[in-house]
Coordinates of C-alpha atoms in Angstrom, one line a residue:
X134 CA -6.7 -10.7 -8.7
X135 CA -6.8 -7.5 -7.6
X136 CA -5.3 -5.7 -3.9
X137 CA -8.8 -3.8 -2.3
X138 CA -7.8 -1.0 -0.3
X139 CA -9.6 -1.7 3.1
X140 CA -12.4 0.2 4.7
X141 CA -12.0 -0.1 7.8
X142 CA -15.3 2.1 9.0
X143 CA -17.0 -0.7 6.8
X144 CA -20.1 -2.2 8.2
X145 CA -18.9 -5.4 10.3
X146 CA -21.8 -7.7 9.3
X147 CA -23.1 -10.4 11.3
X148 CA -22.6 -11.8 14.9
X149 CA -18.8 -12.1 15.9
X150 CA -18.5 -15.9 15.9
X151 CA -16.6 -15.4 19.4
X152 CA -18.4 -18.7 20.7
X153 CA -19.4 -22.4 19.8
X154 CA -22.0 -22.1 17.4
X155 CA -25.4 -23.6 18.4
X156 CA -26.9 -26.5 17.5
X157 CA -23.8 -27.7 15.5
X158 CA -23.3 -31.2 15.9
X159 CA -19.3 -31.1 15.5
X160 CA -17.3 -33.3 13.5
X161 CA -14.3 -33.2 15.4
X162 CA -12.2 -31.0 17.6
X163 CA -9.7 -29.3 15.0
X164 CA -5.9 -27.7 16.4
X165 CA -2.6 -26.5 14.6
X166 CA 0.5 -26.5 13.8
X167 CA 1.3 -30.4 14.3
X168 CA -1.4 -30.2 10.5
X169 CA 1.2 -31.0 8.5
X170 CA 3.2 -33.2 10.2
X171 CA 0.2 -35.4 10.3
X172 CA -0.4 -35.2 6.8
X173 CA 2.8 -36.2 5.7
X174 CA 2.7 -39.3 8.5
X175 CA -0.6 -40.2 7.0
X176 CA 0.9 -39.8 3.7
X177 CA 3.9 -41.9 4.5
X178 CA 2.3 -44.7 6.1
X179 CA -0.4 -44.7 2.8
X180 CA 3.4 -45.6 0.9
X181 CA 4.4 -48.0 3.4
X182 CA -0.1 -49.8 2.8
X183 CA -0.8 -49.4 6.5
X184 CA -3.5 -46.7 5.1
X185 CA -5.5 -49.1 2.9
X186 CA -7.1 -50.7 5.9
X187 CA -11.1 -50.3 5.8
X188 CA -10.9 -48.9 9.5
X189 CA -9.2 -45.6 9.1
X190 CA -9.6 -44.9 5.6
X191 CA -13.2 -45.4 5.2
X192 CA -15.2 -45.5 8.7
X193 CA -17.4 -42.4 9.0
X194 CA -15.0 -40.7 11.4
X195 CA -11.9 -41.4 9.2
X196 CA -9.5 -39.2 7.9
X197 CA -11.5 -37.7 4.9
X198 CA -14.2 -35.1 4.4
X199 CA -15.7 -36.3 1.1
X200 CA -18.0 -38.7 2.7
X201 CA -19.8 -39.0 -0.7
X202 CA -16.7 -40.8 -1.9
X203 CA -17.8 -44.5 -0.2
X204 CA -15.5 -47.0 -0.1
X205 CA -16.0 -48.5 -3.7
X206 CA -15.9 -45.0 -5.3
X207 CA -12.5 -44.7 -3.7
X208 CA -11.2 -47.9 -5.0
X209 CA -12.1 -46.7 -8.3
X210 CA -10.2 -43.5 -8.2
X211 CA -7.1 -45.7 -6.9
X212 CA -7.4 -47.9 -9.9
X213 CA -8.3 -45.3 -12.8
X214 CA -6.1 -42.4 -11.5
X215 CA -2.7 -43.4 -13.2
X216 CA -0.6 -41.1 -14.2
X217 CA -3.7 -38.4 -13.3
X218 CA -1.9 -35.1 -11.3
X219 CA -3.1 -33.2 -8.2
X220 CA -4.3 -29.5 -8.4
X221 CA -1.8 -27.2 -8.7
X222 CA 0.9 -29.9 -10.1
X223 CA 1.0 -28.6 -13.5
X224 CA 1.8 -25.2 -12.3
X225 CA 4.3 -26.6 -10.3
X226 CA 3.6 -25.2 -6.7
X227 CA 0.6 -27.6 -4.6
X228 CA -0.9 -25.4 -1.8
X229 CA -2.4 -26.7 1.3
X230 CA -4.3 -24.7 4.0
X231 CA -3.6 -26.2 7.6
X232 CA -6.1 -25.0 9.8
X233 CA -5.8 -25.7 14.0
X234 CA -9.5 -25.4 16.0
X235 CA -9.4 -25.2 20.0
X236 CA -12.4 -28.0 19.4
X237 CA -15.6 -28.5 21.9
X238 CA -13.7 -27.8 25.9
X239 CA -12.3 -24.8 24.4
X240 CA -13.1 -21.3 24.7
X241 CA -13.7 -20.2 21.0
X242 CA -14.2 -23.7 19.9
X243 CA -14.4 -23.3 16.4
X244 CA -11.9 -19.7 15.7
X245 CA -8.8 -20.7 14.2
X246 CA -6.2 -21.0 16.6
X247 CA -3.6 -21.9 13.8
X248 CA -3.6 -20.6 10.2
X249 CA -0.3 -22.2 7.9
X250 CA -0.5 -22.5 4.2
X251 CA 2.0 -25.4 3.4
X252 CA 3.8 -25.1 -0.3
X253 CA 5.1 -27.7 -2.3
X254 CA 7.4 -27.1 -5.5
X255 CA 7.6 -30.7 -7.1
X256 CA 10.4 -29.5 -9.6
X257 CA 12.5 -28.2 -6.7
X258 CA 11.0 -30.2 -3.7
X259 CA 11.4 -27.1 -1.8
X260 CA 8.6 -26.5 1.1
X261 CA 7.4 -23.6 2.7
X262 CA 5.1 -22.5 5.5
X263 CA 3.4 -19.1 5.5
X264 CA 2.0 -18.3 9.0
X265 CA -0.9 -15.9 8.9
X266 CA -1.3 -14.3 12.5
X267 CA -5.2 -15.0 13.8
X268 CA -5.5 -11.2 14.1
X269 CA -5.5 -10.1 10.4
X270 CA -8.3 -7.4 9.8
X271 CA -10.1 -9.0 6.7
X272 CA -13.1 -8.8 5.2
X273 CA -15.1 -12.3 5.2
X274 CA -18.0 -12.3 2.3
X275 CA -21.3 -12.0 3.8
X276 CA -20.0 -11.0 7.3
X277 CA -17.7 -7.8 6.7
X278 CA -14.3 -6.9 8.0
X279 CA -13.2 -9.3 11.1
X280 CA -10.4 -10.8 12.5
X281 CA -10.0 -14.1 10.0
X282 CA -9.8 -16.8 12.8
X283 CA -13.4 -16.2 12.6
X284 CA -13.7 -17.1 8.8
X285 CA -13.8 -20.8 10.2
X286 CA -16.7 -20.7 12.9
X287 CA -18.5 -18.4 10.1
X288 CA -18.4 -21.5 7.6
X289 CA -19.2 -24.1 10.4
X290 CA -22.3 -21.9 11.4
X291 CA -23.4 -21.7 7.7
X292 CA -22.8 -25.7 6.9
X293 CA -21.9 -27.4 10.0
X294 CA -21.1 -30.6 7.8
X295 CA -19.5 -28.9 5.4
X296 CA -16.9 -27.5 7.6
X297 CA -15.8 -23.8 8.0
X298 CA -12.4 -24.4 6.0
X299 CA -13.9 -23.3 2.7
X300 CA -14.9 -20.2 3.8
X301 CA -11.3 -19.4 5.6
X302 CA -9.9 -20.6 2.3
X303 CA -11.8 -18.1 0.2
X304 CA -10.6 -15.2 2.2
X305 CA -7.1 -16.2 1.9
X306 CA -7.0 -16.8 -1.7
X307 CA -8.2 -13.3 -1.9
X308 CA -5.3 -12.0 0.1
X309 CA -2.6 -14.1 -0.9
X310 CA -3.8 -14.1 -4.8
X311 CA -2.9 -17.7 -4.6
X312 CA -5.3 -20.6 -5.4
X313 CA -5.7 -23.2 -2.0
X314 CA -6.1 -26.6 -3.6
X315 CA -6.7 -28.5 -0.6
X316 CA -6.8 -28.3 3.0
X317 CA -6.4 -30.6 6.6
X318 CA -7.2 -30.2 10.0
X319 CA -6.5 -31.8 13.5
X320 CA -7.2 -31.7 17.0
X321 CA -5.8 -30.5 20.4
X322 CA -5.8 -34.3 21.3
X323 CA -4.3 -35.8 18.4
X324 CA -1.5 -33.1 18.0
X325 CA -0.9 -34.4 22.2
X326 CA -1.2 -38.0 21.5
X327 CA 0.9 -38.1 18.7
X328 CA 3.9 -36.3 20.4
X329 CA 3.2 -38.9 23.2
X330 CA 3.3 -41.8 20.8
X331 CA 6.6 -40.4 20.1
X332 CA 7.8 -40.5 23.7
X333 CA 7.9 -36.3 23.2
X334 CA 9.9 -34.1 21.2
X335 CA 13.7 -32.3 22.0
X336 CA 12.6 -28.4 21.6
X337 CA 15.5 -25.8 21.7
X338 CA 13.9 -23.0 23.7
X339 CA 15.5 -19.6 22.8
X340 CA 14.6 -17.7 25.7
X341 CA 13.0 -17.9 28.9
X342 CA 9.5 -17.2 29.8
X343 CA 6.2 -17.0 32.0
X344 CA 2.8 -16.8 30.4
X345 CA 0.3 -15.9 33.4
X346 CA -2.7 -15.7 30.6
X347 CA -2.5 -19.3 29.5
X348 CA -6.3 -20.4 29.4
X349 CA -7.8 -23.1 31.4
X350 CA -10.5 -23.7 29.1
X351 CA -12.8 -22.6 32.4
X352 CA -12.6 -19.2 31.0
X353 CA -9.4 -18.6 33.5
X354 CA -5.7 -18.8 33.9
X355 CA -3.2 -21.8 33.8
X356 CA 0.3 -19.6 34.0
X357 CA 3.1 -21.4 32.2
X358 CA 6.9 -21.4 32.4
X359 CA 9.5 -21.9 29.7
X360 CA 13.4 -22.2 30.4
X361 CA 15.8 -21.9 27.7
X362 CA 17.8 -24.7 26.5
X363 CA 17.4 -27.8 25.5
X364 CA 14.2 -30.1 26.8
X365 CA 12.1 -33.0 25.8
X366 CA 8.7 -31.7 25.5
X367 CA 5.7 -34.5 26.4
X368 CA 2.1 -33.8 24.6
X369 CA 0.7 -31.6 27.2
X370 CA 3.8 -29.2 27.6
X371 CA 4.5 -28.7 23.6
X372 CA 0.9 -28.0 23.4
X373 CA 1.4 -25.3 25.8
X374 CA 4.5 -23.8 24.4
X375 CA 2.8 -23.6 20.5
X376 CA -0.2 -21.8 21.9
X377 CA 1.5 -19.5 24.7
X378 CA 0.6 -16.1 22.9
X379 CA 0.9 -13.5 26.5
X380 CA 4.3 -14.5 27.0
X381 CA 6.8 -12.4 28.7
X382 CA 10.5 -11.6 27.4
X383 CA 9.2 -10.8 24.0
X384 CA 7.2 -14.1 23.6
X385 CA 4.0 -12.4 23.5
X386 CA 2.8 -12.1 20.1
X387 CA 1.2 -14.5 17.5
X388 CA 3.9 -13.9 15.6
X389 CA 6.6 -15.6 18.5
X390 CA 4.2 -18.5 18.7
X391 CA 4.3 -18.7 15.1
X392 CA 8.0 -19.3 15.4
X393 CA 7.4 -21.5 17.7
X394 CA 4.7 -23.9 16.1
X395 CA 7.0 -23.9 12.9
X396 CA 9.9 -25.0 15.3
X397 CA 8.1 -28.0 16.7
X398 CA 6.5 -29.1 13.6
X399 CA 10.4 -29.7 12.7
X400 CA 11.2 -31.4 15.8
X401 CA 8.0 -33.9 14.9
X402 CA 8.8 -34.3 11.7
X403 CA 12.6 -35.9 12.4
X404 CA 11.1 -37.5 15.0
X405 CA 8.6 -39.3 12.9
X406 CA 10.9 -40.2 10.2
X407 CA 13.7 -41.4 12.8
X408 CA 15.3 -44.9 12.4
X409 CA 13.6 -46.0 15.9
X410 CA 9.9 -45.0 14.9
X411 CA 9.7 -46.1 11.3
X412 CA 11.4 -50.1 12.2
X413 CA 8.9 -50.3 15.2
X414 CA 5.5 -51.7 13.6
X415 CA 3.2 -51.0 16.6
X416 CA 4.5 -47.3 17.1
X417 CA 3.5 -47.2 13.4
X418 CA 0.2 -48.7 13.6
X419 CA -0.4 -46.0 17.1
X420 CA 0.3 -43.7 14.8
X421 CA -1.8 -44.0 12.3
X422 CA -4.3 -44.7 14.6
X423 CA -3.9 -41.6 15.7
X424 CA -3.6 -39.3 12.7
X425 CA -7.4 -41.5 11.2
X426 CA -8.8 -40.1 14.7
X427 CA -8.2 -36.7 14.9
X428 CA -6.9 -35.7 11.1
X429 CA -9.6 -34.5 8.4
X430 CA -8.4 -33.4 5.1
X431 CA -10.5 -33.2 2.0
X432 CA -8.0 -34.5 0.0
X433 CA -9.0 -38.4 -1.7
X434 CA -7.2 -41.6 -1.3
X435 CA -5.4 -41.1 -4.8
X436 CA -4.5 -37.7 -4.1
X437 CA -2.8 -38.3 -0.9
X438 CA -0.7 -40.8 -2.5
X439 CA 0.4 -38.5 -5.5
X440 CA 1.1 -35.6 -3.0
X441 CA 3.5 -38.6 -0.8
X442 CA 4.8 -39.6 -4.3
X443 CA 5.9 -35.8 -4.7
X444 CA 6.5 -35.3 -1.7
X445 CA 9.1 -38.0 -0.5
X446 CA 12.2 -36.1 -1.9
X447 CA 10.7 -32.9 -0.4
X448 CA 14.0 -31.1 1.6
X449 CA 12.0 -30.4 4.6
X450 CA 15.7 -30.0 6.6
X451 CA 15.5 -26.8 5.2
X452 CA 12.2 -25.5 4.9
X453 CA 10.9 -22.2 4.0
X454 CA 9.4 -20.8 7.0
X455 CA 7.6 -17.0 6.4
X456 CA 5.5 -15.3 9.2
X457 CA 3.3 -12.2 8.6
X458 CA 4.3 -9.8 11.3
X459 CA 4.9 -6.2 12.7
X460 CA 8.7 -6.3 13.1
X461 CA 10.7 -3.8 11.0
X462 CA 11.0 -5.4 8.2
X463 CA 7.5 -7.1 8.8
X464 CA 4.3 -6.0 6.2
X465 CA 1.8 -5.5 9.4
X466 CA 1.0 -3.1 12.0
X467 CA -0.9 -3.3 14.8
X468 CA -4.2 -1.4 15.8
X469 CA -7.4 -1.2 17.8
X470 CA -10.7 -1.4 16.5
X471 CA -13.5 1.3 17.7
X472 CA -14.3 -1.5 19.5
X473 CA -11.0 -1.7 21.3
X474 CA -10.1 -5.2 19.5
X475 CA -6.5 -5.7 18.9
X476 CA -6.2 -6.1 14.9
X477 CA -3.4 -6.6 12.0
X478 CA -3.5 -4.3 9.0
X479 CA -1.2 -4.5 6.0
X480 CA 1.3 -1.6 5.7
X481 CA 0.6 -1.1 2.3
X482 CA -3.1 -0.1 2.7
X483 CA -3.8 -3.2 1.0
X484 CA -3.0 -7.0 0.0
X485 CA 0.0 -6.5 -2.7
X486 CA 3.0 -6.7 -0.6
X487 CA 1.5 -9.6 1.2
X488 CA 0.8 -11.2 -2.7
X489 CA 3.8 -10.2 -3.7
X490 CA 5.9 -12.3 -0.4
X491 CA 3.5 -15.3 -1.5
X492 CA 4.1 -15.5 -4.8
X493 CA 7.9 -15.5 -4.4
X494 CA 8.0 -16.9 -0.8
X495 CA 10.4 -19.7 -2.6
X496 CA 13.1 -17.2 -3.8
X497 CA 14.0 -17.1 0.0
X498 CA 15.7 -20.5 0.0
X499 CA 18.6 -18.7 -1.7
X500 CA 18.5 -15.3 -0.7
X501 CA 18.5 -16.7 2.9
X502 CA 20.8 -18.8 3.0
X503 CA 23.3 -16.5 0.9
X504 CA 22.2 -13.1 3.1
X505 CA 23.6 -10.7 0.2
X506 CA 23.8 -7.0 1.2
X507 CA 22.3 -4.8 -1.5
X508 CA 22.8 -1.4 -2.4
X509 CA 20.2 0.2 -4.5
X510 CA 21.5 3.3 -6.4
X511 CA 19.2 5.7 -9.0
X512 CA 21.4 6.0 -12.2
X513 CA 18.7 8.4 -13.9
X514 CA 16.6 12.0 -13.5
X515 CA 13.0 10.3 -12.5
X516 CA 12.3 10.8 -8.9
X517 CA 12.1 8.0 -6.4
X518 CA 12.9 5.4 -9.2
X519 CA 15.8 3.7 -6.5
X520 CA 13.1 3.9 -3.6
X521 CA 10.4 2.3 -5.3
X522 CA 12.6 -0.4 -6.7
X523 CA 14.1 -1.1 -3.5
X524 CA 10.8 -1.2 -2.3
X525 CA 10.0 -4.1 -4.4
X526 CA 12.8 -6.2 -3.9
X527 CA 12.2 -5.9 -0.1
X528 CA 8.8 -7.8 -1.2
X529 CA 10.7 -10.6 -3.2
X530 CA 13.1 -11.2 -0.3
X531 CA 15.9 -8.9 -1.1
X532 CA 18.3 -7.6 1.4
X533 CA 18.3 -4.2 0.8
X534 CA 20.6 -2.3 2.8
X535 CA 21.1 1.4 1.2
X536 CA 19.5 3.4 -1.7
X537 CA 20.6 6.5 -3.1
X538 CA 21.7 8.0 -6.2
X539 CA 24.3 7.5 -8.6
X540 CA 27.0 9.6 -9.7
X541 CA 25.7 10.0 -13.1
X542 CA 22.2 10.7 -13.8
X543 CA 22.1 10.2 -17.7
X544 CA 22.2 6.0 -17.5
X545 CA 20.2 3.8 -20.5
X546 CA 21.6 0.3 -18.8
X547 CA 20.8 -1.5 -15.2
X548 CA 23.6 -3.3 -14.2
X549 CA 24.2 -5.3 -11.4
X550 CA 27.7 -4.8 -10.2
X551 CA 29.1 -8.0 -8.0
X552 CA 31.3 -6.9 -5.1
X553 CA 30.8 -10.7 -3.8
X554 CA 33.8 -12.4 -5.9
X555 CA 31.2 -14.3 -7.1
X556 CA 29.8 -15.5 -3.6
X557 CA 26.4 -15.0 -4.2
X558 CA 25.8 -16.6 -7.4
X559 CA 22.1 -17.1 -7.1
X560 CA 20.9 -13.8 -5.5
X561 CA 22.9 -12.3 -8.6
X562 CA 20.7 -14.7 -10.9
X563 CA 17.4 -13.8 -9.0
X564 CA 18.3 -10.3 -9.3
X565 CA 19.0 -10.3 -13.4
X566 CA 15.8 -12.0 -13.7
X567 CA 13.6 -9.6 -11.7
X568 CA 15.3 -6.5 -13.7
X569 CA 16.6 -7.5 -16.7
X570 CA 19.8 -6.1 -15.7
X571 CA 23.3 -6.7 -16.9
X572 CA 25.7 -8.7 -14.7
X573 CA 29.2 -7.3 -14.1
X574 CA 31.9 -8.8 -11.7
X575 CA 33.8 -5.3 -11.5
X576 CA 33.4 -2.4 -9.3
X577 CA 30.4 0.1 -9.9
X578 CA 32.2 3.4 -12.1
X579 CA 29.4 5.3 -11.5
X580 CA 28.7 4.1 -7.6
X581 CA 28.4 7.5 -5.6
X582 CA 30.3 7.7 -2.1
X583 CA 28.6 9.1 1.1
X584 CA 30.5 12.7 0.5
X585 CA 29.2 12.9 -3.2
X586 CA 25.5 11.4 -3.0
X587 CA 22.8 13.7 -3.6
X588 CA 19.3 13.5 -2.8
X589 CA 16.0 12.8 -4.9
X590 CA 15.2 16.4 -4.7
X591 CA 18.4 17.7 -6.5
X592 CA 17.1 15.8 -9.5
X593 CA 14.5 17.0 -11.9
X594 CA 12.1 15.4 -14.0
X595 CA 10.0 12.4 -14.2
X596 CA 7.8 11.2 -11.3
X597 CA 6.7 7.4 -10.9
X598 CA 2.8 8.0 -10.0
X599 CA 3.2 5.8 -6.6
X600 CA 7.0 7.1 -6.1
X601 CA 7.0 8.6 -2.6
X602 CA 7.5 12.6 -3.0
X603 CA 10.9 13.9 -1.5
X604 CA 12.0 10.5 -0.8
X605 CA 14.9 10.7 1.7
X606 CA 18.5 9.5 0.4
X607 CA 19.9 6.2 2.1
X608 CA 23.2 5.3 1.4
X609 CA 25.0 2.5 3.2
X610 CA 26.1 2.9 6.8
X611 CA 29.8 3.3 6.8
X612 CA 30.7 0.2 8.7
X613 CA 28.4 -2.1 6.3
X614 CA 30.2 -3.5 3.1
X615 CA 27.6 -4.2 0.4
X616 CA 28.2 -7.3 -1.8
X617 CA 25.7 -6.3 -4.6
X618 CA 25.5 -2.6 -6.0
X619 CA 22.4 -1.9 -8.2
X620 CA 22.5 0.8 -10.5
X621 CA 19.4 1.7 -12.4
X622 CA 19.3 3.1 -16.2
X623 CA 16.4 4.4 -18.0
X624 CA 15.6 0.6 -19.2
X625 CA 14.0 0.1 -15.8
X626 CA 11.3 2.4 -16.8
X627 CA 9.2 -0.3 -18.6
X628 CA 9.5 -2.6 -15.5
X629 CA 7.8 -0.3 -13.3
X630 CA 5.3 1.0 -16.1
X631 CA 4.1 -2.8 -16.8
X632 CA 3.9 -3.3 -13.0
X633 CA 2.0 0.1 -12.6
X634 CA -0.5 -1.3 -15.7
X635 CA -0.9 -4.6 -14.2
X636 CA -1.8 -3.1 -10.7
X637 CA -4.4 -0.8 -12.8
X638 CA -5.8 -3.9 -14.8
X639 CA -6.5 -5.7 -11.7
X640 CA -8.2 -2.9 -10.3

């Protein structure tokens, strides 16, 4: 799939979807980031055979959005689907979209208020959650560029029975380059009852702070207060403290609510799946209760019970959380539409970077937890060949922390020198993979010093066609001691020239 540079003086199509679209009988009042935590309670309790009951499962206001799949049809698919797999099993990597709605009583009623995409790696059982801010500039087919919480009310507006989900998950595909196999939804209520249910959640609030913007849902304020520490949240208050966004003490940005959201769907989850919920049959039963109210997924009966089968090892202790955003090392920025609208626009111009973080978003399992320190050095005469590599292992997850050129410039061989003693076995791994390079446990011979580095426009020759011209020389700070030292021979050439041809191909 290609990355479309964005026009941003493109035409803006059709009505911003700013309101609760008319004569749309709604389904149910949609919310955010406790989606996945209801999925996998669903999912769980379907194990346990609390889900087969004829009340939740198959009543018109149940849990699933195929409502052409009646309650013999599903039967059938439980019976016939054996060993059958779910989409995206065979490639190893199952992707859900979980979409939050304000719901009717909310301003907006129908704009996403929550956009995660939820990863599963069977082979690995690693999880991850990308959080895609509401303000991303994107272009939405038939409706031009707008922010994408609006991709949602757009779908609902088009097919108010179908849903708006399909439409939200076309855009994202596009920008992430990565297929959504299925998606689920729930509401402001359920995401209350359910921490209720669980006689609230222990949140660790990082900082304190006062949001004087929280709506009232009468178009007004409601100001909120946070103090740090340690607290036991009830529905109402960790409702208010995932969808805070005007917070002060730098709480004020999707992005910190992101953080937050993510942190509370943890605290749900061991919740959920502690020893005093799961031998107490009647908190169970609530539960599920709950989650057939105010859950829709368009996921079957069958498919539900593979993705639990899968996803019962699943090390969600340690999950993979990523959040699009404008801090240095984010791939955003922020800016103001003609319109004065507060937007999100890639820093690349287009969607690669953020393509390139999805497709590897479950390297960082390793590279976080091992935090290596890598030094980038160009071993060869073609200009900006460190920079532009660097550049791309920033998008895999890489911690790069200096690039500059080698003492020699005549180089054939990338080796990867390990300064680590052998601490940081599988960023060394990661890193032979993703260039081929030789792995040596010795110190670089060819390594430049701060006194002896020279910069890209001493050397002569070659020029990558996106290499930045008279890239500035970076080495490594003085007081930071790299583990990793990089240095690039001519055999990287072919890396970056399939890269540059598979960019062109998609184009």
């Amino acid at each position: 799939m290609d990355s479309p540079k964005i026009d941003f003086n493109a035409s803006t199509g059709k009505e911003e979807a700013n309101k609760t679209p008319q004569n749309i009988k709604p389904k149910k009042n949609w919310t955010l980031s406790v989606l996945k935590v209801g999925l996998y309670l669903f999912m769980f309790i379907v194990i346990l055979g609390f889900s087969l009951s004829y009340k939740v499962i198959f009543s018109s206001d149940g849990v699933f959005s195929r409502q052409e799949a009646g309650f013999f049809e599903q039967i059938k698919h439980l019976v016939t689907s054996g060993d059958k797999t779910i989409d995206g099993e065979s490639n190893d990597r199952v992707n859900i979209l979980l979409v939050g709605m304000g719901g009717l009583g909310h301003q907006g009623s129908y704009l996403s208020d929550t956009i995660i995409v939820a990863s599963l790696k069977p082979s690995t059982n690693d999880v991850a959650l990308l959080s895609i801010p509401r303000d991303l500039y994107v272009e939405i087919p038939e409706y031009g560029w707008r922010k994408i919480n609006n991709a949602n009310a757009f779908g609902y507006m088009e097919d108010p029975k179908k849903g708006g989900e399909w439409l939200l998950a076309t855009v994202l595909e596009e920008i992430l380059n990565q297929p959504i196999h299925y998606y689920a939804t729930v509401d402001f209520s359920g995401f209350m009852e359910v921490v209720d249910l669980l006689n609230g959640v222990d949140i660790s609030v990082d900082r304190s702070f006062t949001d004087y913007q929280y709506p009232d849902n009468n178009y007004g304020y409601d100001p909120v207060s946070f103090q740090a520490g340690e607290q036991n949240m009830d529905g109402d208050t960790a409702l208010k403290y995932v969808r805070s966004r005007h917070g002060s003490n730098n709480e004020g940005s999707d992005f910190a609510r992101s953080r937050r959201q993510q942190k509370v769907l943890n605290a749900i989850k061991d919740e959920i799946f502690s020893l005093g919920t799961l031998i107490n049959p009647k908190k169970v039963i609530d539960l599920m209760e709950t989650v057939g109210s105010h859950l829709k997924t368009d996921m079957e009966v069958w498919e539900i019970i593979r993705l639990a089968e899968l996803g019962k090892l699943a090390n969600t202790d340690n999950l993979i959380n990523r959040v699009l955003d404008t801090t240095p090392s984010g791939l955003l920025y922020s800016d103001i539409t003609i319109d004065g609208a507060y937007i999100l626009k890639p820093l690349s111009g287009d969607y690669s970077e953020i393509q390139s973080l999805a497709k590897n978003i479950f390297n960082y399992t390793a590279l976080t937890k091992e935090e290596a320190k890598i030094e980038v050095q160009n071993g060869t005469r073609l200009n900006g060949l460190a920079e532009n590599t660097a550049t791309r292992l920033k998008e895999i997850g890489f911690n790069i922390i200096g690039v500059t050129n080698a003492k020699e410039s005549n180089l054939t061989e990338t080796i990867i020198y390990d300064r680590s003693l052998g601490q940081k076995p599988e960023t060394l791994q990661l890193l032979k993979k993703e260039l081929n390079g030789k792995l040596v446990a010795t110190e670089p011979i060819f390594s430049s010093t701060l006194s002896d580095s020279f910069s890209d426009s001493d050397s002569q020759g070659l020029s990558l066609e996106e290499s930045v011209s008279n890239v500035t020389n970076n080495p490594v700070p003085e007081d930071i001691e790299s583990d990793i030292v990089v240095i690039l021979g001519s055999d990287i050439y072919s890396l970056h020239t399939n890269t540059n041809q598979a960019n062109t191909n998609t184009e």
